[in-house]
Short mmCIF file of C-alpha atoms in Angstrom, two decimals:
data_model
loop_
_atom_site.label_atom_id
_atom_site.label_comp_id
_atom_site.label_asym_id
_atom_site.label_seq_id
_atom_site.Cartn_x
_atom_site.Cartn_y
_atom_site.Cartn_z
CA MET A 1 0.00 0.00 0.00
CA LEU A 2 2.76 2.49 0.91
CA ASP A 3 6.33 2.13 -0.21
CA VAL A 4 8.77 4.84 0.86
CA ARG A 5 11.92 4.21 -1.18
CA ALA A 6 15.19 5.70 -0.03
CA ILE A 7 14.06 9.31 0.25
CA ASP A 8 16.30 12.28 1.08
CA CYS A 9 14.78 15.46 2.55
CA TYR A 10 16.39 18.73 3.52
CA TYR A 11 15.51 21.82 5.55
CA GLY A 12 17.54 24.38 3.68
CA GLU A 13 20.94 22.76 3.43
CA ALA A 14 20.46 20.57 6.52
CA LYS A 15 19.70 16.97 5.61
CA ALA A 16 16.78 15.68 7.67
CA LEU A 17 16.15 12.28 6.07
CA HIS A 18 18.86 10.05 4.56
CA GLN A 19 17.79 7.13 2.38
CA PHE A 20 14.68 6.76 4.54
CA SER A 21 12.72 3.64 3.55
CA LEU A 22 9.51 2.09 4.83
CA ARG A 23 6.88 -0.39 3.59
CA LEU A 24 3.34 -0.80 4.88
CA GLU A 25 0.60 -3.27 4.05
CA THR A 26 -3.09 -2.47 4.08
CA GLY A 27 -4.65 -2.39 7.56
CA GLU A 28 -1.31 -2.37 9.34
CA ILE A 29 -0.48 -0.13 12.31
CA LEU A 30 3.18 0.88 12.28
CA CYS A 31 4.79 2.92 15.02
CA LEU A 32 7.80 5.14 14.33
CA LEU A 33 9.99 5.37 17.39
CA GLY A 34 13.02 7.56 17.91
CA ARG A 35 14.42 10.40 19.93
CA ASN A 36 13.48 14.05 19.32
CA GLY A 37 14.95 15.30 16.05
CA ALA A 38 15.44 11.79 14.65
CA GLY A 39 13.30 12.58 11.60
CA LYS A 40 9.93 11.00 12.47
CA THR A 41 7.83 14.12 11.91
CA THR A 42 9.78 14.97 8.76
CA ALA A 43 9.00 11.51 7.41
CA LEU A 44 5.26 12.09 7.88
CA LYS A 45 5.53 15.55 6.30
CA ALA A 46 7.44 14.08 3.36
CA ILE A 47 4.62 11.58 2.77
CA MET A 48 2.11 14.46 2.89
CA GLY A 49 4.22 16.48 0.44
CA LEU A 50 4.78 19.22 3.00
CA VAL A 51 8.55 18.79 2.87
CA PRO A 52 10.12 18.44 -0.58
CA VAL A 53 11.73 15.10 -1.38
CA ARG A 54 15.00 15.58 -3.29
CA ARG A 55 15.72 11.93 -4.00
CA GLY A 56 13.79 8.67 -3.84
CA SER A 57 10.07 8.02 -4.26
CA ILE A 58 6.94 7.48 -2.17
CA VAL A 59 4.51 5.14 -3.85
CA PHE A 60 0.96 5.00 -2.46
CA ASP A 61 -1.50 2.61 -4.14
CA GLY A 62 0.60 2.77 -7.32
CA THR A 63 0.93 6.58 -7.39
CA ASP A 64 4.27 8.31 -6.81
CA LEU A 65 3.39 11.04 -4.31
CA THR A 66 6.61 12.95 -5.01
CA LYS A 67 5.27 13.74 -8.50
CA LEU A 68 2.09 15.38 -7.13
CA ALA A 69 1.41 18.89 -5.84
CA SER A 70 1.17 18.90 -2.02
CA HIS A 71 -2.58 19.58 -1.99
CA GLU A 72 -3.25 16.57 -4.21
CA VAL A 73 -1.80 14.09 -1.69
CA PRO A 74 -4.68 14.14 0.84
CA ARG A 75 -7.17 13.77 -2.01
CA LEU A 76 -5.82 10.26 -2.57
CA GLY A 77 -7.08 9.35 0.90
CA ILE A 78 -4.21 10.20 3.21
CA GLY A 79 -5.28 11.80 6.49
CA TYR A 80 -2.86 13.69 8.71
CA VAL A 81 -3.03 14.62 12.37
CA PRO A 82 -0.07 16.95 12.87
CA GLN A 83 1.96 17.32 16.03
CA GLY A 84 0.30 19.85 18.34
CA ARG A 85 -3.05 19.22 16.53
CA ARG A 86 -2.88 22.43 14.45
CA LEU A 87 -6.64 22.92 14.61
CA PHE A 88 -8.22 25.98 13.05
CA SER A 89 -8.81 27.28 16.53
CA GLU A 90 -10.87 30.35 15.56
CA LEU A 91 -13.33 28.16 13.66
CA THR A 92 -16.10 26.07 15.16
CA VAL A 93 -15.97 22.30 15.51
CA GLU A 94 -18.44 22.07 12.62
CA ASP A 95 -16.23 24.18 10.33
CA ASN A 96 -13.13 22.15 11.24
CA LEU A 97 -15.00 19.00 10.25
CA ARG A 98 -16.21 20.68 7.04
CA VAL A 99 -12.59 21.30 6.04
CA GLY A 100 -11.94 17.57 6.31
CA LEU A 101 -15.15 16.67 4.48
CA MET A 102 -14.33 19.09 1.63
CA THR A 103 -11.00 17.41 0.90
CA ARG A 104 -12.54 14.44 -0.92
CA ASN A 105 -16.13 15.63 -0.96
CA SER A 106 -17.01 13.03 1.67
CA GLY A 107 -20.71 12.62 2.25
CA ALA A 108 -23.02 12.73 5.26
CA ALA A 109 -22.34 9.05 6.01
CA VAL A 110 -18.66 9.77 6.72
CA ARG A 111 -19.60 12.70 8.97
CA GLN A 112 -22.09 10.51 10.80
CA HIS A 113 -19.51 7.74 11.31
CA VAL A 114 -16.95 10.21 12.67
CA LEU A 115 -19.45 11.69 15.11
CA GLU A 116 -20.35 8.17 16.28
CA LEU A 117 -16.67 7.54 16.93
CA PHE A 118 -16.35 10.80 18.92
CA PRO A 119 -19.89 11.55 20.17
CA VAL A 120 -18.77 14.45 22.37
CA LEU A 121 -17.99 16.45 19.21
CA GLY A 122 -21.60 16.13 18.11
CA GLU A 123 -22.64 18.03 21.22
CA ARG A 124 -20.07 20.80 20.58
CA LEU A 125 -20.53 21.54 16.89
CA GLY A 126 -21.04 25.26 17.45
CA GLN A 127 -18.14 25.66 19.88
CA ARG A 128 -14.91 27.35 18.83
CA ALA A 129 -12.18 24.71 18.57
CA GLY A 130 -9.66 26.80 20.50
CA THR A 131 -11.89 26.85 23.57
CA MET A 132 -12.02 23.05 23.98
CA SER A 133 -9.92 20.98 26.38
CA GLY A 134 -6.70 19.34 25.16
CA GLY A 135 -8.34 15.92 24.91
CA GLU A 136 -11.33 17.24 23.02
CA GLN A 137 -9.02 19.11 20.66
CA GLN A 138 -7.14 15.89 19.97
CA MET A 139 -10.44 14.13 19.24
CA LEU A 140 -11.33 16.93 16.84
CA ALA A 141 -7.93 16.69 15.13
CA MET A 142 -8.51 12.95 14.66
CA ALA A 143 -12.10 13.49 13.55
CA ARG A 144 -11.07 16.15 11.02
CA ALA A 145 -8.54 13.75 9.49
CA LEU A 146 -11.11 10.92 9.46
CA CYS A 147 -13.55 13.13 7.55
CA ILE A 148 -11.25 12.57 4.56
CA ALA A 149 -12.32 8.89 4.80
CA PRO A 150 -8.62 8.00 4.74
CA LYS A 151 -7.06 4.79 3.54
CA LEU A 152 -3.83 5.82 5.25
CA LEU A 153 -3.74 7.81 8.48
CA LEU A 154 -0.62 9.60 9.75
CA LEU A 155 -0.71 10.46 13.45
CA ASP A 156 2.04 12.59 14.94
CA GLU A 157 2.13 12.16 18.72
CA PRO A 158 -1.65 11.86 19.14
CA THR A 159 -1.44 11.09 22.86
CA GLU A 160 0.84 14.03 23.76
CA GLY A 161 -0.38 15.73 26.94
CA LEU A 162 -3.54 13.62 27.28
CA SER A 163 -5.03 11.92 30.33
CA PRO A 164 -4.94 8.08 30.54
CA ALA A 165 -8.68 7.94 29.81
CA MET A 166 -8.28 10.05 26.70
CA ILE A 167 -5.28 7.98 25.56
CA ALA A 168 -7.41 4.85 25.91
CA LEU A 169 -10.14 6.46 23.77
CA ILE A 170 -7.66 7.42 21.06
CA ARG A 171 -6.21 3.90 21.09
CA ARG A 172 -9.66 2.36 20.81
CA SER A 173 -10.47 4.53 17.83
CA ILE A 174 -7.22 3.56 16.06
CA VAL A 175 -8.01 -0.12 16.58
CA GLU A 176 -11.56 0.43 15.33
CA LEU A 177 -10.15 2.09 12.19
CA LYS A 178 -7.93 -0.94 11.61
CA THR A 179 -11.01 -3.15 11.50
CA HIS A 180 -12.23 -0.93 8.64
CA GLY A 181 -8.97 -1.51 6.76
CA VAL A 182 -7.37 1.84 7.55
CA THR A 183 -3.57 1.72 7.60
CA THR A 184 -1.92 3.86 10.27
CA ILE A 185 1.52 5.28 10.90
CA LEU A 186 1.95 6.48 14.46
CA VAL A 187 4.75 8.69 15.69
CA GLU A 188 5.05 8.40 19.44
CA GLN A 189 7.34 9.13 22.35
CA ARG A 190 5.13 7.21 24.80
CA VAL A 191 5.98 3.66 23.87
CA ASP A 192 3.66 2.18 26.47
CA ALA A 193 0.73 4.00 24.91
CA VAL A 194 1.12 2.48 21.45
CA LEU A 195 2.86 -0.87 21.68
CA PRO A 196 -0.34 -2.70 22.67
CA ILE A 197 -2.03 -1.64 19.41
CA ALA A 198 0.88 -1.52 16.93
CA ASP A 199 1.71 -4.42 14.57
CA ARG A 200 5.27 -3.35 13.86
CA VAL A 201 7.73 -0.78 15.08
CA ALA A 202 10.30 1.10 12.97
CA PHE A 203 13.22 2.69 14.78
CA VAL A 204 14.43 6.01 13.40
CA GLU A 205 17.86 7.45 14.08
CA ASN A 206 19.61 10.37 12.37
CA GLY A 207 17.04 10.54 9.60
CA ARG A 208 17.03 6.89 8.59
CA VAL A 209 15.15 3.73 9.55
CA THR A 210 17.67 1.56 11.36
CA ALA A 211 15.47 -1.38 12.33
CA VAL A 212 11.94 -2.65 11.79
CA MET A 213 10.51 -5.39 13.94
CA ALA A 214 7.19 -6.91 14.94
CA VAL A 215 5.89 -5.89 18.35
CA ALA A 216 6.09 -9.51 19.51
CA GLU A 217 9.84 -9.55 18.73
CA LEU A 218 10.31 -6.25 20.50
CA ALA A 219 8.86 -7.62 23.72
CA ALA A 220 11.85 -9.93 23.91
CA ASP A 221 14.33 -7.14 23.07
CA ARG A 222 13.54 -4.23 25.37
CA HIS A 223 17.01 -2.70 25.09
CA MET A 224 16.05 -1.48 21.60
CA ILE A 225 13.50 0.83 23.20
CA ASP A 226 16.05 2.11 25.68
CA ARG A 227 18.49 2.78 22.88
CA TYR A 228 16.17 4.61 20.54
CA VAL A 229 13.73 6.34 22.82
CA GLY A 230 15.36 6.35 26.19
CA LEU A 231 12.30 4.94 27.92
CA GLY A 232 11.86 1.48 29.30
CA MET B 1 -26.19 77.97 8.63
CA SER B 2 -27.12 77.09 12.22
CA PHE B 3 -25.63 74.18 14.17
CA PHE B 4 -28.07 71.34 13.35
CA PRO B 5 -27.96 71.68 9.56
CA HIS B 6 -24.20 72.04 9.85
CA LEU B 7 -24.04 68.82 11.89
CA LEU B 8 -26.32 67.00 9.40
CA LEU B 9 -24.06 68.02 6.54
CA ALA B 10 -21.01 66.89 8.53
CA VAL B 11 -22.60 63.49 9.25
CA LEU B 12 -23.54 63.02 5.59
CA GLU B 13 -20.01 63.88 4.47
CA GLY B 14 -18.66 61.61 7.20
CA ALA B 15 -20.84 58.73 6.01
CA VAL B 16 -19.52 59.15 2.45
CA ALA B 17 -15.93 59.30 3.73
CA ALA B 18 -16.53 56.21 5.89
CA ALA B 19 -18.02 54.22 3.02
CA THR B 20 -15.16 55.27 0.75
CA LEU B 21 -12.57 54.30 3.31
CA ALA B 22 -14.18 50.98 4.17
CA LEU B 23 -14.19 49.94 0.51
CA THR B 24 -10.63 51.02 -0.21
CA ALA B 25 -9.26 49.43 2.98
CA LEU B 26 -11.22 46.20 2.51
CA GLY B 27 -9.02 44.84 -0.29
CA LEU B 28 -5.82 45.72 1.55
CA SER B 29 -7.07 44.03 4.70
CA LEU B 30 -8.22 40.94 2.80
CA VAL B 31 -4.86 40.51 1.07
CA PHE B 32 -2.88 41.05 4.25
CA GLY B 33 -5.21 38.84 6.28
CA VAL B 34 -5.03 35.81 4.03
CA MET B 35 -1.63 36.19 2.34
CA ARG B 36 0.32 38.25 4.91
CA VAL B 37 1.34 40.46 2.00
CA VAL B 38 1.49 44.24 2.53
CA ASN B 39 0.46 45.46 -0.89
CA VAL B 40 1.96 48.93 -1.23
CA ALA B 41 0.60 49.08 -4.80
CA HIS B 42 -2.98 48.88 -3.49
CA GLY B 43 -3.53 52.62 -4.06
CA GLU B 44 -2.36 52.25 -7.66
CA PHE B 45 -4.97 49.55 -8.26
CA TYR B 46 -7.47 52.14 -7.06
CA MET B 47 -6.02 54.74 -9.45
CA LEU B 48 -6.03 52.24 -12.30
CA GLY B 49 -9.70 51.46 -11.62
CA ALA B 50 -10.52 55.17 -11.78
CA MET B 51 -8.54 55.60 -15.03
CA VAL B 52 -10.28 52.65 -16.66
CA ALA B 53 -13.62 54.08 -15.51
CA TRP B 54 -12.74 57.42 -17.11
CA TRP B 55 -11.61 55.74 -20.34
CA LEU B 56 -14.77 53.65 -20.58
CA SER B 57 -16.96 56.67 -19.83
CA GLN B 58 -15.30 58.44 -22.79
CA LEU B 59 -16.55 55.71 -25.10
CA VAL B 60 -20.17 56.72 -24.42
CA PRO B 61 -19.96 60.37 -23.35
CA ALA B 62 -23.65 61.04 -23.93
CA HIS B 63 -24.76 58.22 -21.64
CA PRO B 64 -23.17 58.53 -18.17
CA LEU B 65 -25.24 55.66 -16.78
CA LEU B 66 -24.09 53.31 -19.54
CA GLY B 67 -20.49 54.43 -19.02
CA PHE B 68 -20.85 53.80 -15.29
CA LEU B 69 -22.23 50.29 -15.85
CA LEU B 70 -19.47 49.53 -18.36
CA ALA B 71 -16.91 50.71 -15.81
CA LEU B 72 -18.47 48.61 -13.05
CA ILE B 73 -17.78 45.55 -15.18
CA GLY B 74 -14.64 46.61 -17.02
CA ALA B 75 -12.58 48.22 -14.24
CA PRO B 76 -12.57 45.23 -11.85
CA LEU B 77 -11.80 42.91 -14.77
CA ALA B 78 -8.90 45.05 -16.01
CA VAL B 79 -7.44 45.72 -12.57
CA GLY B 80 -8.02 42.09 -11.58
CA ALA B 81 -6.03 41.01 -14.64
CA VAL B 82 -3.12 43.27 -13.61
CA ALA B 83 -3.32 41.84 -10.08
CA PHE B 84 -3.36 38.28 -11.43
CA ALA B 85 -0.23 38.96 -13.49
CA THR B 86 1.43 40.59 -10.47
CA GLU B 87 0.65 37.61 -8.24
CA ARG B 88 1.89 35.06 -10.77
CA LEU B 89 4.93 36.91 -12.09
CA VAL B 90 6.15 38.68 -8.96
CA LEU B 91 4.69 37.61 -5.60
CA ARG B 92 4.68 33.87 -6.26
CA ARG B 93 8.27 33.96 -7.51
CA ILE B 94 9.50 35.57 -4.31
CA GLY B 95 7.57 33.08 -2.20
CA TYR B 96 5.30 35.75 -0.62
CA ASP B 97 8.19 36.67 1.65
CA PRO B 98 6.90 39.58 3.78
CA GLU B 99 9.89 41.90 3.31
CA ALA B 100 10.45 41.07 -0.35
CA THR B 101 6.77 41.65 -1.20
CA ILE B 102 6.90 45.13 0.34
CA VAL B 103 9.89 46.07 -1.82
CA ALA B 104 8.33 44.46 -4.90
CA THR B 105 4.99 46.23 -4.50
CA ILE B 106 6.75 49.58 -3.92
CA GLY B 107 8.39 49.03 -7.31
CA LEU B 108 5.06 48.07 -8.80
CA MET B 109 3.49 51.23 -7.35
CA PHE B 110 5.96 53.46 -9.23
CA LEU B 111 5.68 51.35 -12.36
CA ILE B 112 1.88 51.62 -12.52
CA GLN B 113 1.99 55.30 -11.64
CA GLN B 114 4.45 56.16 -14.41
CA LEU B 115 2.64 53.96 -16.92
CA ALA B 116 -0.60 55.77 -16.09
CA LEU B 117 1.18 59.12 -16.54
CA SER B 118 2.54 58.02 -19.92
CA VAL B 119 -0.74 56.60 -21.19
CA PHE B 120 -3.34 58.96 -19.70
CA GLY B 121 -1.33 62.13 -19.10
CA ALA B 122 -1.01 64.36 -16.03
CA ASP B 123 -4.39 66.13 -16.21
CA ALA B 124 -7.20 65.35 -13.80
CA LYS B 125 -10.01 63.59 -15.62
CA PRO B 126 -13.59 64.28 -14.62
CA VAL B 127 -16.17 61.51 -14.87
CA ASN B 128 -19.87 62.30 -14.86
CA ALA B 129 -22.00 60.68 -12.18
CA PRO B 130 -24.49 58.17 -13.63
CA PHE B 131 -27.35 60.34 -12.34
CA THR B 132 -27.65 63.84 -10.95
CA TYR B 133 -30.54 63.52 -8.53
CA ARG B 134 -30.34 66.07 -5.73
CA ILE B 135 -31.91 65.58 -2.31
CA VAL B 136 -33.30 68.88 -1.07
CA PHE B 137 -33.21 69.50 2.67
CA PRO B 138 -34.79 72.67 4.11
CA TRP B 139 -31.28 74.10 4.64
CA PHE B 140 -29.25 72.75 1.72
CA GLY B 141 -29.29 70.36 -1.18
CA TYR B 142 -27.20 67.20 -1.18
CA SER B 143 -25.96 64.90 -3.94
CA GLY B 144 -28.14 61.80 -4.28
CA TYR B 145 -25.18 60.08 -5.93
CA LYS B 146 -23.09 60.45 -2.77
CA LEU B 147 -25.80 58.68 -0.77
CA PHE B 148 -25.95 56.02 -3.48
CA VAL B 149 -22.20 55.50 -2.92
CA VAL B 150 -22.88 54.93 0.79
CA ALA B 151 -25.63 52.39 0.01
CA ALA B 152 -23.57 50.63 -2.68
CA SER B 153 -20.60 50.38 -0.30
CA ALA B 154 -22.82 48.87 2.37
CA VAL B 155 -24.11 46.27 -0.11
CA LEU B 156 -20.58 45.42 -1.24
CA LEU B 157 -19.38 45.07 2.35
CA LEU B 158 -22.31 42.77 3.12
CA CYS B 159 -21.51 40.68 0.04
CA VAL B 160 -17.89 40.26 1.17
CA TRP B 161 -19.03 39.39 4.70
CA TRP B 162 -21.45 36.80 3.27
CA VAL B 163 -18.78 35.22 1.08
CA MET B 164 -16.28 35.07 3.94
CA SER B 165 -18.64 33.68 6.58
CA ARG B 166 -21.22 31.68 4.68
CA THR B 167 -19.62 30.12 1.62
CA ARG B 168 -17.23 27.27 0.92
CA PHE B 169 -14.73 29.67 -0.67
CA GLY B 170 -14.90 31.89 2.41
CA LEU B 171 -14.10 28.90 4.62
CA ILE B 172 -11.17 28.02 2.35
CA MET B 173 -9.86 31.60 2.61
CA ARG B 174 -10.16 31.62 6.40
CA VAL B 175 -8.46 28.23 6.72
CA THR B 176 -5.61 29.41 4.48
CA GLN B 177 -5.33 32.54 6.61
CA PHE B 178 -5.06 30.55 9.85
CA ASP B 179 -2.55 27.88 8.82
CA ARG B 180 -1.20 27.52 5.30
CA GLU B 181 0.52 24.17 5.89
CA THR B 182 -2.45 22.47 7.52
CA ALA B 183 -4.71 23.87 4.79
CA THR B 184 -2.47 22.16 2.23
CA ALA B 185 -2.67 18.92 4.22
CA PHE B 186 -6.44 19.08 3.70
CA GLY B 187 -6.28 19.45 -0.06
CA ILE B 188 -6.51 23.23 -0.31
CA PRO B 189 -4.45 24.59 -3.22
CA VAL B 190 -2.94 27.51 -1.35
CA GLY B 191 -1.31 29.04 -4.43
CA ARG B 192 -4.66 29.25 -6.22
CA VAL B 193 -6.34 30.69 -3.12
CA TYR B 194 -3.65 33.38 -2.97
CA SER B 195 -4.22 34.25 -6.63
CA ALA B 196 -7.96 34.51 -6.08
CA VAL B 197 -7.58 36.65 -2.96
CA PHE B 198 -5.12 39.03 -4.58
CA VAL B 199 -7.38 39.43 -7.61
CA ALA B 200 -10.44 39.88 -5.37
CA GLY B 201 -8.67 42.56 -3.31
CA ALA B 202 -7.77 44.46 -6.48
CA ALA B 203 -11.24 44.04 -7.98
CA ILE B 204 -12.90 45.39 -4.83
CA VAL B 205 -10.72 48.51 -4.79
CA ALA B 206 -11.38 48.97 -8.52
CA ILE B 207 -15.14 48.92 -7.83
CA ALA B 208 -14.52 51.47 -5.08
CA ALA B 209 -12.73 53.65 -7.63
CA VAL B 210 -15.61 53.39 -10.12
CA LEU B 211 -18.04 54.47 -7.41
CA LEU B 212 -15.87 57.34 -6.22
CA VAL B 213 -14.37 58.77 -9.38
CA PRO B 214 -17.46 60.90 -10.18
CA ILE B 215 -16.87 62.58 -6.79
CA GLN B 216 -13.07 62.86 -7.00
CA GLN B 217 -11.82 62.90 -10.66
CA ALA B 218 -9.16 60.51 -11.95
CA HIS B 219 -5.50 61.44 -11.71
CA TYR B 220 -2.30 59.43 -11.88
CA LEU B 221 -1.30 60.43 -8.32
CA MET B 222 -4.73 59.80 -6.78
CA GLY B 223 -3.69 56.43 -5.28
CA LEU B 224 -1.45 57.81 -2.56
CA ASP B 225 -4.12 59.21 -0.24
CA PRO B 226 -6.33 56.09 -0.27
CA LEU B 227 -3.23 53.96 0.35
CA LEU B 228 -2.23 56.03 3.38
CA MET B 229 -5.78 56.08 4.77
CA SER B 230 -6.19 52.35 4.13
CA PHE B 231 -3.03 51.63 6.10
CA ILE B 232 -4.32 53.81 8.94
CA VAL B 233 -7.62 51.92 8.97
CA VAL B 234 -6.01 48.49 8.76
CA ILE B 235 -3.54 49.29 11.58
CA ILE B 236 -6.23 50.67 13.87
CA GLY B 237 -8.71 47.87 13.09
CA GLY B 238 -6.09 45.18 13.51
CA LEU B 239 -3.86 43.67 10.84
CA GLY B 240 -5.73 40.96 9.01
CA SER B 241 -9.11 41.58 10.65
CA LEU B 242 -11.79 42.41 8.11
CA LYS B 243 -14.27 43.26 10.85
CA GLY B 244 -11.72 45.54 12.51
CA SER B 245 -10.94 47.29 9.24
CA VAL B 246 -14.60 48.00 8.50
CA ILE B 247 -15.29 49.30 12.00
CA ALA B 248 -12.15 51.45 11.98
CA ALA B 249 -13.06 52.79 8.53
CA LEU B 250 -16.52 53.77 9.73
CA ALA B 251 -15.13 55.47 12.84
CA ILE B 252 -12.30 57.32 11.08
CA GLY B 253 -14.43 58.20 8.08
CA LEU B 254 -17.23 59.65 10.19
CA LEU B 255 -14.79 61.48 12.45
CA GLY B 256 -12.84 62.74 9.45
CA GLY B 257 -15.96 63.91 7.64
CA ILE B 258 -17.27 65.75 10.67
CA VAL B 259 -13.91 67.36 11.51
CA SER B 260 -13.47 68.36 7.85
CA VAL B 261 -16.80 70.19 7.82
CA PHE B 262 -16.36 71.92 11.18
CA PHE B 263 -12.61 72.58 10.91
CA SER B 264 -10.53 71.46 7.91
CA PRO B 265 -9.62 68.24 6.04
CA THR B 266 -5.96 68.74 7.02
CA PHE B 267 -6.92 68.78 10.70
CA ALA B 268 -8.90 65.54 10.15
CA ALA B 269 -5.83 63.88 8.59
CA ILE B 270 -3.66 65.03 11.51
CA ILE B 271 -6.11 63.49 14.00
CA ALA B 272 -6.17 60.18 12.11
CA THR B 273 -2.37 60.02 12.00
CA LEU B 274 -2.07 60.84 15.70
CA LEU B 275 -4.66 58.16 16.43
CA VAL B 276 -2.52 55.56 14.62
CA ALA B 277 0.55 56.57 16.63
CA PHE B 278 -1.47 56.33 19.84
CA ILE B 279 -2.91 52.90 18.95
CA LEU B 280 0.51 51.58 17.98
CA VAL B 281 1.76 52.52 21.44
CA ILE B 282 -1.13 51.18 23.53
CA ARG B 283 -2.27 48.25 21.36
CA PRO B 284 0.20 47.43 18.58
CA GLN B 285 -1.98 44.66 17.13
CA GLY B 286 -4.91 47.09 16.62
CA PHE B 287 -8.37 46.76 18.14
CA PHE B 288 -9.35 43.46 16.53
CA GLY B 289 -5.95 42.00 15.60
CA ALA B 290 -4.41 38.98 17.31
CA PRO B 291 -1.32 39.74 19.41
CA ALA B 292 1.97 38.67 17.85
CA ARG B 293 3.13 35.25 19.05
#
């Protein structure tokens, strides 16, 4: 479904990704682990076309994303929840959802499904997004991305700053999406929050993927987590 | 003339000044709000609109109404085309960089000004109002066309408000204004939105010019005053806030009109400039602008 082939990305002259490669199958949940500045967020932005790729290719369902304009990428069915949520905080919940729905002209059924997944948003449609709690804002960021009806969902630290109850809700919704065939890439610092739901883990160091392993293998090799994330 | 008729005249003149100011500042505010581009050539788009209105009115000199209607269609199209070319050939190529766009639009301002001088000459060019109805008060008569300008400005402002707050394109513009990168991540072609906004800003000020040129006359240097006043309005209202710009325009226009009638237009301009200095000290982001982060 997604094949990231040896991409190089730069911020100005600083190289952020070196020969970064990754493969995902449909319905898989892959977690990118690594220390701050390792290149995890840049990798997600490169897939979204928000950071130019100088070398390599990113093939999604047979289409090379590096050949498309940035705004065409989400229209293929790639949803993105950026780090820090990046909601349109002056707009209402309803308008934030409309932005997601407009991307692929998703219908009322998609909106209905999203509101069933996060019922609290249905009660707050007229509220300004910036006035909601952190957990509710994260739900809205997820919901906005789901309004695209994504085939691939990119989540950048979705549990950052959330309460355990809210983390559990976010995890449940990711698992529920998997049952609908949605493929997910998760960037996380909180290993404990994602390992129970991830299928595989890719370790990122200095802008490249240094190891990929199944979660079951990882359980027997905890020093990998210490090495790459610094958390046990 | 006793005090009340004097005050009525001052309020009427103030309403015309406010409507004029709101329309001319609207485009500047829209472009800055969405694109973060300070368009120093905004006043020249206004001048160009007035020149095109004059030229079109010359085609049918015996029919001022027809000339006015032609100008209402032709001026925004012509000025919009210049704005489109500017956006594609200049602003896009310098990546909408805030400093570079200021320098580029200063250059454009002189370019348009000198082109207008070369093509149309240095003389002021009168344009007949589409109608000459006069409202007769017991104390004085007043131009019906000036009140039409106030009404037309109000309609245009309402149209812009409706587009911004009630339509899909308005939502796209607001989203682009808030966060360009996230807008892109939701399929919004930011480059095209910028083109449309820049053209819309120019077209609105061209319509303002068509409405106002029968009151002011067209001249190749006429863009400087509206530019200065638009900046004053946008700074007081809050950079990027359409609502703030309109409210500030109404307040400054009314105040300016009243002061002009009771004292002098120069005194009104001094007050407006002092007001900007005062606002910049006590509230740099303007009344409705967001504080810098």
